Amino acid sequence: MCKKLLPTQFIADTGERIYRIPCDFHRSMTSYVHLILGTGPAVLVDCGSGEGNCFQEITDAFHYIRSNFHETFDISQIGRIIITHAHIDHGGGAAEFLEKTSAEVMCHSYDAPVMTRYDERASIGNRRFSDFLKTTGTAQELCREIIEAFGFTPGRAKSVEKVHILSDGEKLDNLTIHHTPGHSPGHICIQVGNRHLISGDHILSKTLTPIWPERLTPHSGMTHFLDSLDKIRRIAGHMTALPGHEEVIPLLSVRLDMAEKSHFRRNERVLRLLRENETPMTVSELARRMYLVQTGTWALVTLTDIAARIEYLEQHNLVSTANATALEQEKEDIYLYQPVRHSASRST
Ligand SMILES: [Zn+2]
Ligand SMILES: [Zn+2]
């Protein structure tokens, strides 16, 4: 189990006990899985990466919960493993749990291919990723470094044979499923009773959720993400959110407002940079101007972040591609962006 962090308990207004369990994804990042007891079969929301000591940390936490919260729960009682989204830090451990339980693994259909055919989706992801980097104006050497360090690795996670598909609005006892695409195409948040939302990576307490462009992962992207923030705001009321990383969010609606404003401000800044520049700009140039650093993890995060914002601005007719003909004729590979002049002014 993580050295300092211990499982904590939350009681839903409908009586369920929710246990928030920390596990290390890697040295610099803690993930949280959630165990829900008292709603039909025991439910595990997310199951860690399946790497390192993750599985052991979670099962140690089950012991801790038994001793400290007087539960009689045992791992074999888990009947449902709900995956908020199929990123490795949330769903990578599913196959390992299936060796100890006869649970059903459940997720949204858009993320199901990654859960059931991890290797194929990792290879396709790498191909799209490499094609994308070539269009950003990033130096070849840095492209190679990024793919080596952050590309998907076939074989890294074990696929599961089948998943039970969950739909938006579906109810499982006192749990309600909300489809919140953006961070991933099939991302879901799980509402427990009326006061708690297990929010995966859709909303985090401190940092802005990383968003990739839709051309890397169809049905993700900034437009879907902002629509999903809006969707959750409509139900947030006085809810507390239990995210997949970082701290608990006691007032979800306040954090949603802050996150949305920050995204709009960043979108505006990208547009301003394009308007202030005399010539069209690449994603790489914009990333350097916005975020200054472009090394290590940041290189990847900033390039995908800027590309997602450009895509959003294009979808809202505020940005256009300056060299479309040269791209079509394959005379150039790097996309150049410019602001759309004389477009009706509107909020980004
Ligand atoms: Zn994620
Ligand atoms: Zn995550």
Coordinates of C-alpha atoms and ligand atoms in Angstrom, one line a residue:
M1 CA 0.0 0.0 0.0
C2 CA 1.2 3.6 -0.6
K3 CA 3.3 4.7 2.4
K4 CA 1.3 7.7 3.6
L5 CA -2.1 7.3 2.0
L6 CA -4.7 5.0 3.5
P7 CA -8.2 4.0 2.4
T8 CA -10.9 6.5 3.4
Q9 CA -14.6 5.9 3.8
F10 CA -17.5 7.9 2.4
I11 CA -21.2 7.2 3.1
A12 CA -23.7 7.8 0.3
D13 CA -27.0 9.4 1.1
T14 CA -28.6 6.1 0.0
G15 CA -26.5 4.1 2.5
E16 CA -23.7 2.6 0.4
R17 CA -20.2 2.6 1.9
I18 CA -17.6 3.9 -0.6
Y19 CA -14.0 3.2 0.1
R20 CA -11.3 5.3 -1.7
I21 CA -8.2 3.2 -2.1
P22 CA -4.8 4.7 -3.2
C23 CA -2.4 2.7 -5.4
D24 CA 0.8 3.7 -7.1
F25 CA 0.6 4.0 -10.9
H26 CA 4.3 5.0 -11.1
R27 CA 6.6 6.9 -8.7
S28 CA 5.1 10.4 -9.4
M29 CA 1.5 9.4 -9.7
T30 CA -1.1 7.9 -7.3
S31 CA -4.3 6.5 -8.7
Y32 CA -7.5 5.8 -6.8
V33 CA -9.8 2.9 -7.1
H34 CA -13.2 2.8 -5.3
L35 CA -14.9 -0.1 -3.6
I36 CA -18.7 0.3 -3.1
L37 CA -20.4 -2.0 -0.6
G38 CA -24.1 -2.1 0.1
T39 CA -25.5 -1.8 -3.4
G40 CA -26.2 -5.3 -4.7
P41 CA -23.0 -7.2 -5.4
A42 CA -19.7 -5.5 -4.3
V43 CA -18.5 -3.1 -7.0
L44 CA -14.9 -2.1 -7.7
V45 CA -14.7 1.1 -9.8
D46 CA -11.4 1.0 -11.7
C47 CA -8.7 -1.6 -10.8
G48 CA -5.3 0.0 -11.1
S49 CA -2.7 -0.6 -13.8
G50 CA -1.9 -4.3 -13.1
E51 CA 1.8 -3.2 -13.0
G52 CA 4.3 -3.2 -10.1
N53 CA 2.7 -3.7 -6.7
C54 CA -0.7 -2.3 -7.7
F55 CA -2.8 -5.4 -7.3
Q56 CA -1.1 -6.1 -3.9
E57 CA -1.7 -2.5 -2.7
I58 CA -5.4 -2.9 -3.5
T59 CA -5.7 -6.2 -1.8
D60 CA -3.8 -4.9 1.2
A61 CA -6.3 -2.1 1.3
F62 CA -9.1 -4.7 1.5
H63 CA -7.5 -6.1 4.6
Y64 CA -7.2 -2.6 6.1
I65 CA -10.9 -1.9 5.3
R66 CA -11.9 -5.2 7.0
S67 CA -9.9 -4.4 10.2
N68 CA -10.6 -0.7 10.4
F69 CA -14.1 -0.3 9.2
H70 CA -15.5 -3.7 10.4
E71 CA -16.5 -5.0 7.0
T72 CA -16.8 -8.7 6.3
F73 CA -16.0 -8.1 2.6
D74 CA -13.8 -10.5 0.7
I75 CA -12.3 -10.1 -2.8
S76 CA -14.4 -13.0 -4.2
Q77 CA -17.5 -11.0 -3.5
I78 CA -16.7 -8.4 -6.1
G79 CA -19.5 -8.9 -8.7
R80 CA -18.9 -5.9 -10.9
I81 CA -15.7 -4.2 -12.0
I82 CA -16.7 -0.9 -13.6
I83 CA -14.0 0.8 -15.6
T84 CA -14.3 4.6 -15.9
H85 CA -12.1 4.6 -19.0
A86 CA -9.7 2.2 -20.6
H87 CA -6.4 4.0 -19.9
I88 CA -3.9 1.6 -18.4
D89 CA -3.8 3.3 -14.9
H90 CA -7.6 2.6 -14.6
G91 CA -8.3 -0.6 -16.4
G92 CA -5.0 -2.3 -16.9
G93 CA -5.4 -4.5 -13.8
A94 CA -8.8 -6.0 -14.8
A95 CA -7.5 -9.4 -16.0
E96 CA -5.6 -9.9 -12.7
F97 CA -8.8 -9.3 -10.7
L98 CA -10.7 -11.8 -12.9
E99 CA -8.2 -14.5 -11.7
K100 CA -9.6 -14.0 -8.1
T101 CA -13.3 -13.2 -8.8
S102 CA -16.0 -14.1 -11.2
A103 CA -16.9 -10.5 -11.6
E104 CA -18.3 -8.9 -14.8
V105 CA -16.0 -6.2 -16.3
M106 CA -18.2 -3.3 -17.4
C107 CA -17.4 -0.2 -19.4
H108 CA -18.8 2.1 -22.2
S109 CA -18.7 0.6 -25.7
Y110 CA -16.4 3.3 -27.0
D111 CA -13.6 2.1 -24.6
A112 CA -14.4 -1.6 -24.9
P113 CA -12.0 -2.3 -27.8
V114 CA -9.1 -1.3 -25.6
M115 CA -10.2 -3.5 -22.8
T116 CA -10.8 -6.6 -25.0
R117 CA -8.1 -6.0 -27.7
Y118 CA -5.3 -4.0 -26.0
D119 CA -2.4 -5.0 -28.3
E120 CA -4.3 -4.1 -31.5
R121 CA -5.4 -0.8 -30.1
A122 CA -1.9 0.0 -28.8
S123 CA -0.4 -0.6 -32.3
I124 CA -3.1 1.5 -34.0
G125 CA -2.6 4.2 -31.3
N126 CA 1.2 4.3 -32.1
R127 CA 0.6 4.6 -35.8
R128 CA -1.9 7.5 -35.3
F129 CA 0.5 9.1 -32.8
S130 CA 3.5 9.0 -35.1
D131 CA 1.4 10.4 -38.1
F132 CA 0.2 13.1 -35.8
L133 CA 3.6 14.2 -34.6
K134 CA 4.8 14.6 -38.2
T135 CA 2.1 17.2 -38.8
T136 CA 3.0 19.3 -35.7
G137 CA 6.4 20.7 -36.8
T138 CA 8.2 18.8 -34.0
A139 CA 11.9 18.0 -34.7
Q140 CA 12.3 14.4 -35.9
E141 CA 14.7 13.5 -33.1
L142 CA 12.1 14.8 -30.5
C143 CA 9.3 12.8 -32.3
R144 CA 11.4 9.7 -31.9
E145 CA 12.1 10.4 -28.3
I146 CA 8.4 11.0 -27.6
I147 CA 7.3 7.8 -29.2
E148 CA 9.9 5.7 -27.5
A149 CA 9.1 7.2 -24.1
F150 CA 5.4 7.6 -24.2
G151 CA 4.1 5.4 -27.1
F152 CA 1.8 2.6 -26.3
T153 CA 3.4 -0.8 -25.7
P154 CA 1.6 -3.8 -27.1
G155 CA 1.6 -6.5 -24.3
R156 CA 1.8 -4.0 -21.5
A157 CA -1.8 -4.7 -20.3
K158 CA -3.6 -8.0 -20.5
S159 CA -6.9 -7.9 -22.4
V160 CA -10.1 -9.4 -20.9
E161 CA -12.2 -11.8 -23.0
K162 CA -15.5 -9.9 -22.7
V163 CA -17.0 -6.8 -21.2
H164 CA -20.6 -5.9 -20.3
I165 CA -21.4 -2.7 -22.1
L166 CA -22.8 0.2 -20.0
S167 CA -24.9 3.0 -21.5
D168 CA -25.4 6.6 -20.6
G169 CA -28.2 7.0 -17.9
E170 CA -28.1 3.3 -17.1
K171 CA -28.8 2.4 -13.4
L172 CA -27.2 -0.4 -11.5
D173 CA -29.0 -0.5 -8.1
N174 CA -28.2 3.0 -6.7
L175 CA -25.4 3.7 -9.2
T176 CA -26.1 5.9 -12.2
I177 CA -23.8 5.8 -15.3
H178 CA -23.0 9.1 -17.0
H179 CA -21.2 9.0 -20.3
T180 CA -18.6 11.9 -20.3
P181 CA -16.5 11.6 -23.5
G182 CA -13.5 13.9 -23.9
H183 CA -10.5 12.6 -22.0
S184 CA -11.4 9.2 -23.6
P185 CA -14.2 8.4 -26.0
G186 CA -16.0 6.1 -23.6
H187 CA -15.2 7.8 -20.3
I188 CA -18.0 7.4 -17.7
C189 CA -18.6 8.9 -14.3
I190 CA -20.5 6.9 -11.7
Q191 CA -23.0 8.6 -9.5
V192 CA -23.6 6.9 -6.1
G193 CA -26.9 8.0 -4.6
N194 CA -27.4 11.8 -5.0
R195 CA -24.3 13.2 -3.3
H196 CA -21.2 11.4 -4.7
L197 CA -19.7 11.1 -8.1
I198 CA -16.8 8.9 -8.9
S199 CA -15.3 11.0 -11.7
G200 CA -12.3 9.1 -13.1
D201 CA -10.2 11.5 -15.0
H202 CA -13.1 13.7 -16.1
I203 CA -12.4 16.3 -13.4
L204 CA -9.4 16.5 -11.1
S205 CA -8.9 18.7 -8.0
K206 CA -5.8 20.6 -9.0
T207 CA -4.8 20.1 -12.6
L208 CA -6.7 20.4 -15.9
T209 CA -7.6 17.0 -17.3
P210 CA -5.4 16.3 -20.3
I211 CA -7.3 16.2 -23.6
W212 CA -6.1 14.8 -26.9
P213 CA -7.4 15.8 -30.3
E214 CA -10.1 13.7 -31.9
R215 CA -7.9 12.8 -34.8
L216 CA -5.8 10.8 -32.4
T217 CA -8.8 9.2 -30.7
P218 CA -12.2 9.6 -32.4
H219 CA -15.0 10.8 -30.1
S220 CA -12.5 12.3 -27.6
G221 CA -11.3 15.9 -27.9
M222 CA -12.1 19.4 -26.5
T223 CA -15.6 19.9 -27.8
H224 CA -16.8 16.6 -26.4
F225 CA -15.0 17.3 -23.1
L226 CA -16.5 20.7 -22.6
D227 CA -20.0 19.3 -23.4
S228 CA -19.4 16.6 -20.8
L229 CA -18.3 19.2 -18.2
D230 CA -21.6 21.0 -18.9
K231 CA -23.5 17.7 -18.6
I232 CA -22.0 17.0 -15.2
R233 CA -22.6 20.6 -14.0
R234 CA -26.4 20.0 -14.6
I235 CA -26.4 17.2 -12.0
A236 CA -23.6 18.4 -9.7
G237 CA -25.7 20.3 -7.2
H238 CA -24.0 19.8 -3.8
M239 CA -22.1 16.7 -4.9
T240 CA -18.6 15.6 -3.8
A241 CA -16.4 14.2 -6.5
L242 CA -14.0 11.3 -6.0
P243 CA -11.5 11.6 -8.8
G244 CA -9.1 8.9 -10.1
H245 CA -6.1 11.1 -9.1
E246 CA -5.3 14.0 -6.8
E247 CA -7.6 15.0 -3.9
V248 CA -11.3 14.6 -3.2
I249 CA -13.4 17.6 -4.6
P250 CA -15.8 18.6 -1.8
L251 CA -17.7 21.1 -4.0
L252 CA -17.9 19.6 -7.5
S253 CA -19.9 22.5 -9.0
V254 CA -17.3 25.1 -8.0
R255 CA -14.4 23.0 -9.4
L256 CA -16.3 22.4 -12.7
D257 CA -16.7 26.2 -13.1
M258 CA -13.0 26.8 -12.5
A259 CA -11.9 24.1 -14.9
E260 CA -14.2 25.3 -17.6
K261 CA -13.0 28.9 -17.2
S262 CA -9.4 27.8 -17.4
H263 CA -10.0 25.8 -20.6
F264 CA -11.8 28.8 -22.2
R265 CA -8.9 31.1 -21.2
R266 CA -6.4 28.7 -22.8
N267 CA -8.4 28.4 -25.9
E268 CA -8.6 32.2 -26.1
R269 CA -4.8 32.5 -25.6
V270 CA -4.1 30.1 -28.5
L271 CA -6.4 32.2 -30.7
R272 CA -4.7 35.4 -29.5
L273 CA -1.2 34.0 -30.3
L274 CA -2.4 33.1 -33.8
R275 CA -3.9 36.6 -34.3
E276 CA -0.8 38.4 -33.0
N277 CA 1.6 36.4 -35.2
E278 CA 2.1 37.7 -38.7
T279 CA 2.5 34.3 -40.3
P280 CA 0.5 31.0 -39.8
M281 CA 1.9 28.8 -36.9
T282 CA 2.5 25.1 -36.3
V283 CA 1.3 23.2 -33.3
S284 CA 4.9 22.9 -32.1
E285 CA 5.4 26.7 -32.3
L286 CA 2.2 27.3 -30.4
A287 CA 3.1 24.8 -27.8
R288 CA 6.5 26.5 -27.2
R289 CA 4.8 29.9 -27.0
M290 CA 2.1 28.8 -24.6
Y291 CA 4.0 26.5 -22.3
L292 CA 7.7 27.5 -22.9
V293 CA 9.1 24.0 -22.0
Q294 CA 9.1 21.3 -24.6
T295 CA 11.0 18.4 -23.1
G296 CA 10.1 15.0 -21.5
T297 CA 6.5 14.4 -20.6
W298 CA 5.7 18.0 -21.2
A299 CA 6.6 17.8 -24.9
L300 CA 3.8 15.2 -25.3
V301 CA 1.3 16.9 -23.1
T302 CA 1.8 20.4 -24.6
L303 CA 1.6 19.1 -28.2
T304 CA -1.6 17.1 -27.7
D305 CA -3.1 19.9 -25.6
I306 CA -2.5 22.6 -28.3
A307 CA -3.7 20.2 -31.1
A308 CA -6.9 19.6 -29.1
R309 CA -7.5 23.4 -28.7
I310 CA -6.8 24.1 -32.4
E311 CA -9.3 21.3 -33.3
Y312 CA -11.9 23.0 -31.0
L313 CA -11.2 26.4 -32.6
E314 CA -11.5 24.9 -36.1
Q315 CA -14.8 23.2 -35.1
H316 CA -16.0 26.7 -34.0
N317 CA -14.9 28.3 -37.2
L318 CA -12.3 30.5 -35.5
V319 CA -9.1 28.9 -36.9
S320 CA -8.4 27.5 -40.4
T321 CA -5.6 25.6 -42.1
A322 CA -3.4 28.0 -44.1
N323 CA -1.6 25.4 -46.4
A324 CA -4.5 23.0 -47.2
T325 CA -3.6 22.7 -50.9
A326 CA 0.1 21.9 -50.2
L327 CA -1.1 19.3 -47.7
E328 CA -3.5 17.8 -50.2
Q329 CA -0.8 17.6 -52.9
E330 CA 1.6 16.1 -50.3
K331 CA 4.1 18.9 -51.0
E332 CA 4.1 19.6 -47.2
D333 CA 3.4 17.5 -44.1
I334 CA 3.3 20.1 -41.4
Y335 CA -0.1 21.8 -40.8
L336 CA 0.0 25.6 -40.6
Y337 CA -2.8 27.4 -38.7
Q338 CA -4.2 30.9 -39.0
P339 CA -7.2 32.7 -37.4
V340 CA -10.4 33.0 -39.5
R341 CA -10.7 36.7 -40.2
H342 CA -14.0 38.5 -39.9
S343 CA -15.8 35.6 -38.2
A344 CA -18.7 36.6 -36.0
S345 CA -17.3 37.2 -32.5
R346 CA -18.3 34.5 -30.0
S347 CA -17.1 33.0 -26.8
T348 CA -14.5 30.3 -27.1
Ligands
ZN1 ZN -7.0 8.8 -18.2
ZN2 ZN -5.8 8.4 -15.0

